[in-house]
Coordinates of C-alpha atoms and ligand atoms in Angstrom, one line a residue:
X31 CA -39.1 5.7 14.8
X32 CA -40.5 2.2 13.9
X33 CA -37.4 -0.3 13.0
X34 CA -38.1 -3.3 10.7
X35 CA -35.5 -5.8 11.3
X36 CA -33.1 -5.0 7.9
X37 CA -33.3 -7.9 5.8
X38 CA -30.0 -7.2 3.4
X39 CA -26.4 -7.2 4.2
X40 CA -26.0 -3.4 3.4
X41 CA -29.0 -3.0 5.6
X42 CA -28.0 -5.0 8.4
X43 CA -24.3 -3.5 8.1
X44 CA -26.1 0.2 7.9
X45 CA -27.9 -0.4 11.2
X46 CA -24.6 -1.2 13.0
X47 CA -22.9 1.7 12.0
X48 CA -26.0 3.8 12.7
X49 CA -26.6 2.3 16.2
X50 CA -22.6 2.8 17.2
X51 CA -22.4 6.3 15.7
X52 CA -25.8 7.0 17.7
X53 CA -23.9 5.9 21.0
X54 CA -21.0 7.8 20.5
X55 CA -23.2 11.0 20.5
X56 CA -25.0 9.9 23.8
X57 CA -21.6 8.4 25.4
X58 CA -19.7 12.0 24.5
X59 CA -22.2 13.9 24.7
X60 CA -21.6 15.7 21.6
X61 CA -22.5 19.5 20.9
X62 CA -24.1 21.2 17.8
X63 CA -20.7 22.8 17.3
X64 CA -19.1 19.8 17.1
X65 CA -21.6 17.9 14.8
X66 CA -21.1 20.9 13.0
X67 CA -17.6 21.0 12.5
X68 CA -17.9 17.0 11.8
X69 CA -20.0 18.2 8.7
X70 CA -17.8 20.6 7.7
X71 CA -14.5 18.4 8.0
X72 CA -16.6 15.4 6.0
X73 CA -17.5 18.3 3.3
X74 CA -13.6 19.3 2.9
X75 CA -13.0 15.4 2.4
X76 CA -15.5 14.7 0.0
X77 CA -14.4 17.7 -1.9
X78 CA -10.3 17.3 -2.2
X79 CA -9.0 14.8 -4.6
X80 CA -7.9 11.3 -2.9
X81 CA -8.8 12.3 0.6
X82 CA -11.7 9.6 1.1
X83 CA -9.9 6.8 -0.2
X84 CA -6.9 7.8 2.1
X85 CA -8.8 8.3 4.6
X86 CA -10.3 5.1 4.6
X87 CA -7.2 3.1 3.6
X88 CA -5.4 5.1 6.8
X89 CA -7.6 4.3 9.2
X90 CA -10.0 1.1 8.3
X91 CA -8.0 -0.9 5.6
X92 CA -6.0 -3.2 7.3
X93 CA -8.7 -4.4 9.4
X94 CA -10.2 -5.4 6.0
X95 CA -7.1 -6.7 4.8
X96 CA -7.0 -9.0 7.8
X97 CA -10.1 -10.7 7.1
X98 CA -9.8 -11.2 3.5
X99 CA -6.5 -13.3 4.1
X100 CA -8.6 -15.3 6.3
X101 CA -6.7 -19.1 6.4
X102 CA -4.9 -18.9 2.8
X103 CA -2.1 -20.1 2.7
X104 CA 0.7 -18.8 0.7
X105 CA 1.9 -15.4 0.9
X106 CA 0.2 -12.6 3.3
X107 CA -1.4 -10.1 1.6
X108 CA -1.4 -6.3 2.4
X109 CA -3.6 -3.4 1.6
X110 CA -3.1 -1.8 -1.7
X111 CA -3.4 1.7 -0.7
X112 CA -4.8 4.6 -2.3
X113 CA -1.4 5.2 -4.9
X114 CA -2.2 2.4 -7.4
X115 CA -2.5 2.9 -10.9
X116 CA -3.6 0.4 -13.3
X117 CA -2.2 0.2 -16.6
X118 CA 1.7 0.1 -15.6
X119 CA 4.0 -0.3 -18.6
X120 CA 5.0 -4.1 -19.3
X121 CA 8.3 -4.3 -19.1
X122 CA 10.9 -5.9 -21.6
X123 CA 14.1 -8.0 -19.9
X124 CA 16.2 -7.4 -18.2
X125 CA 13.8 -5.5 -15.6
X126 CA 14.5 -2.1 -15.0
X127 CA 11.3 0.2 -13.5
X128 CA 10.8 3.1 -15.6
X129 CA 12.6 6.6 -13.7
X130 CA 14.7 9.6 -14.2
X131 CA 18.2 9.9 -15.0
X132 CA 18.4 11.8 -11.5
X133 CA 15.8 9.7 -9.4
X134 CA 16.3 10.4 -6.2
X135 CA 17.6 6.9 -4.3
X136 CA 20.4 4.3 -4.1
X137 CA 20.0 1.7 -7.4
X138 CA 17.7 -1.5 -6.1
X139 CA 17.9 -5.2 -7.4
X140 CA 15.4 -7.0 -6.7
X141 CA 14.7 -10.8 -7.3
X142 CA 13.2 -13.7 -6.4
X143 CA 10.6 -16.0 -7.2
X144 CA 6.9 -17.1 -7.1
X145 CA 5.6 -20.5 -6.4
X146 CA 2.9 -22.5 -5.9
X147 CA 1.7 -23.7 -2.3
X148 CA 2.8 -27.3 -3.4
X149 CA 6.0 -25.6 -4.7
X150 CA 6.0 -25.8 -8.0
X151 CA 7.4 -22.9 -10.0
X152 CA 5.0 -20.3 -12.1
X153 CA 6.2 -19.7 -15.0
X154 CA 4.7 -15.8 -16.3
X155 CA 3.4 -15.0 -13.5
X156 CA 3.1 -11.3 -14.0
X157 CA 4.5 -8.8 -10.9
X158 CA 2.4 -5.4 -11.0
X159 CA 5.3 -3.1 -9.0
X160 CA 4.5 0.2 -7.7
X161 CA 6.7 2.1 -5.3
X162 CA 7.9 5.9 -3.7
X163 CA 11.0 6.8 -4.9
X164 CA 14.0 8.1 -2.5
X165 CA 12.5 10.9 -1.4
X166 CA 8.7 9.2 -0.9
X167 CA 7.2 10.5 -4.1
X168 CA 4.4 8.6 -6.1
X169 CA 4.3 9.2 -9.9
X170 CA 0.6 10.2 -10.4
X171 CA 0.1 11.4 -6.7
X172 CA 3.3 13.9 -6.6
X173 CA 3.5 16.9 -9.2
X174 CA 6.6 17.2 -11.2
X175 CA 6.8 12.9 -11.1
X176 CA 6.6 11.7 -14.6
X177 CA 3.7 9.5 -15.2
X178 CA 4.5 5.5 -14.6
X179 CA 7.5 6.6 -13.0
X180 CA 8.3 3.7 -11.0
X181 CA 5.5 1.4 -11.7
X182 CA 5.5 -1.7 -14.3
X183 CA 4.5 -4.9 -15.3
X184 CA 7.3 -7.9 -15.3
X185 CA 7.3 -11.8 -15.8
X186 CA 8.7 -14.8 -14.4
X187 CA 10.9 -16.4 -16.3
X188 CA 10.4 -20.7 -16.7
X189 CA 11.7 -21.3 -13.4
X190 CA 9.4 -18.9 -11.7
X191 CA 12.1 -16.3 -10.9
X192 CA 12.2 -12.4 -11.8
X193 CA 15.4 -10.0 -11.1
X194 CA 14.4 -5.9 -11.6
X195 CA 16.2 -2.8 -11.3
X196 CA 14.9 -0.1 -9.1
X197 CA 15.8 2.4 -6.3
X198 CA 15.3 1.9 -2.5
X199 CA 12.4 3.5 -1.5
X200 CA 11.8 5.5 1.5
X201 CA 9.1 5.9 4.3
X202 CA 7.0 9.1 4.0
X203 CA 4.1 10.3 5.4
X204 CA 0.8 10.0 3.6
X205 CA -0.4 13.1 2.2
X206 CA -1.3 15.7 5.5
X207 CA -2.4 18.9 3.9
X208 CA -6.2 17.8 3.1
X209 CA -8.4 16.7 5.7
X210 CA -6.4 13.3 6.3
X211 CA -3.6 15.2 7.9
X212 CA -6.1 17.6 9.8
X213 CA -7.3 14.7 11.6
X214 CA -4.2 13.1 12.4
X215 CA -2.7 16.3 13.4
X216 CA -5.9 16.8 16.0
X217 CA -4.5 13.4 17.3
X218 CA -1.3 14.3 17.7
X219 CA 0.0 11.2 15.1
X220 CA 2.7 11.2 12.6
X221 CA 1.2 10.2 9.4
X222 CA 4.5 8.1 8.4
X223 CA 4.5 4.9 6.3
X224 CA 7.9 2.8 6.6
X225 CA 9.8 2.5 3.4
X226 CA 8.0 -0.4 1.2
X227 CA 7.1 -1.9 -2.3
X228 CA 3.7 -2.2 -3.9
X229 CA 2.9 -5.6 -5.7
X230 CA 0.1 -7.2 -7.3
X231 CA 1.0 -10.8 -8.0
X232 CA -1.2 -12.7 -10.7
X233 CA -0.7 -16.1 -12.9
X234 CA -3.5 -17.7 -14.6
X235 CA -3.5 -20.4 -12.1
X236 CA -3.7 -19.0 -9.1
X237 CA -5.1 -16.9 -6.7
X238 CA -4.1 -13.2 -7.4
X239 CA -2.0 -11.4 -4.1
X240 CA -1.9 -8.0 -3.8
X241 CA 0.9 -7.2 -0.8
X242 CA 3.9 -5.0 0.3
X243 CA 7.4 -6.0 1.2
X244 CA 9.4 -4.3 4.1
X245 CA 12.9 -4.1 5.5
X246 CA 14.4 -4.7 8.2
X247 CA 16.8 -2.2 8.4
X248 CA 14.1 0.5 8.6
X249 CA 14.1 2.1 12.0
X250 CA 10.2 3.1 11.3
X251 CA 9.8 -0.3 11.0
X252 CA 7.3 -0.3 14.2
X253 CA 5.8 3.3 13.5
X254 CA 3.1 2.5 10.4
X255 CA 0.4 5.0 10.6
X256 CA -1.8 2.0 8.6
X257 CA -0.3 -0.4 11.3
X258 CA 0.2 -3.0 7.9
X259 CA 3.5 -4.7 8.2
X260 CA 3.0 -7.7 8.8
X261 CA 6.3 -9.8 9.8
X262 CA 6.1 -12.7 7.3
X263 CA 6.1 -9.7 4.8
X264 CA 10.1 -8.1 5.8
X265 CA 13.2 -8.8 4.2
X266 CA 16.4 -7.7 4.4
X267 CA 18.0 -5.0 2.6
X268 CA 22.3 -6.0 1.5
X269 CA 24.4 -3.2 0.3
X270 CA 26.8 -3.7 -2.1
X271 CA 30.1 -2.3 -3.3
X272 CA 29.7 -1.2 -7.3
X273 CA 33.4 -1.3 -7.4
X274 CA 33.4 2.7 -8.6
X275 CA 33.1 4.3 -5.8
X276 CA 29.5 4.0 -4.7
X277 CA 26.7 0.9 -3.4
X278 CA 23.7 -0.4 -4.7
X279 CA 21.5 -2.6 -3.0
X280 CA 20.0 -6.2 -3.2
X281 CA 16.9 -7.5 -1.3
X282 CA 14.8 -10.7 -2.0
X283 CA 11.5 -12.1 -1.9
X284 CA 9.9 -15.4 -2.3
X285 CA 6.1 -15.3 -3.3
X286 CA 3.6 -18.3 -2.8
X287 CA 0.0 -18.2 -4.5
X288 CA -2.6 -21.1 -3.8
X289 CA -3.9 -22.6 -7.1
X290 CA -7.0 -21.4 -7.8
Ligands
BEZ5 C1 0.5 3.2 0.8 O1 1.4 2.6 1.2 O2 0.6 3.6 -0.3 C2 -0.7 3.5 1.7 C3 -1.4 2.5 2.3 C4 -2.5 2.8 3.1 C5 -2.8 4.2 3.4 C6 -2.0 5.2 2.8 C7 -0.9 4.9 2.0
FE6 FE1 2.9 3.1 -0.3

């Protein structure tokens, strides 16, 4: 085979893959039936809705993630994941995320603000918030989920603070019936995300963050099939009293963007 050195980043990323892919054939000496079945299990992927993206987000995203935070200051970021859906309703005040009468999960408040890196406030920022519900459903991803359920578009008000309504979410594991889940299975893992919210944080002024929030409470905390949390990005979870009867909870979060 003549090799011309590759003169273009996909070329020069292309050869690395190649060359490492190449060893691991050599190193393991792998069969016919196993390149075989390879095929075949990359053939099921390519042909089942969302199994590529998952697949990639599930096993290569963070590493990405990590690199594209680089120095920044401000808040961490944190992958996006293969559940986001553009075009969230925008939301009128006082925040509550669009869901069923019977959504599964204990009644959320959320608040807290978003800043500057020289801590000013931004006024309008816009939060893009997109989460699992009690049971660890995604509207658009889970049948039976009405479509934008839990997922909209809220402002800061002039002091750079927002307050919405929502229910605890809860871990789950990421979808294991396509070829995602035949993998992880083969390697004896889990599959389970700890319980988390979705945001994309974005004000004319500065640079856009797209991140999750944790808690601490969550006993799964450590067991991230992704392996994204990050500990800048947990906060604690406060149950309340409602006075009838029954709880709700509270958790906050304080967002910094550089200017851009
Ligand atoms: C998620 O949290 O939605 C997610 C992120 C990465 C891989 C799979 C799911
Ligand atoms: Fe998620």
């Amino acid at each position: 085979m003549t090799t011309t050195a590759p003169t273009t980043r996909v070329g020069e990323i292309f050869a690395d893959v190649h060359a490492a892919l190449l060893e691991i054939i050599v190193k393991h000496r792998v069969t016919w039936e196993e390149f075989r079945a390879a095929t075949a299990w990359l053939t099921e992927a390519g042909q089942q809705d969302y199994e590529i993206p998952l697949m990639l987000d599930v096993f290569l995203s963070t590493a990405v993630d990590d690199l594209a935070h680089g120095a920044a200051e401000g808040t961490e970021c944190n992958v996006e994941g293969p559940f986001y859906v553009a075009g969230a309703p925008v939301l009128e005040r006082p925040y509550v995320l669009p869901r069923r009468d019977d959504e599964p999960g204990q009644k959320l408040v959320f608040s807290g603000t978003v800043r500057s890196t020289d801590g000013s406030p931004l006024a309008g920022a816009t939060l893009d918030l997109w989460q699992a519900n009690g049971i660890g459903e995604y509207s658009h991803f889970h049948p039976g989920v009405p479509e934008h359920n839990l997922r909209g578009r809220l402002n800061t008000d002039d002091a750079g603070r927002f307050e919405v309504e929502t229910v605890v979410p809860v871990g789950y594991h990421v979808p294991l019936a396509g070829a995602t889940g035949r993998l992880l299975a083969a390697l004896g893992r889990e599959g389970f995300r700890p319980c988390h919210l979705h945001l994309k944080v974005t004000h004319p002024n500065a640079v856009p963050l797209t991140t999750q929030i944790y808690f601490d409470h969550d006993p799964m905390i450590d067991s991230d099939v992704v392996g994204a949390v990050k500990p800048s990005l947990v906060t604690t979870l406060t149950t309340h009293n409602d006075g009838h009867g029954g709880s709700y909870a509270t958790c906050s979060y304080d967002f910094v963007l550089p200017a851009s």
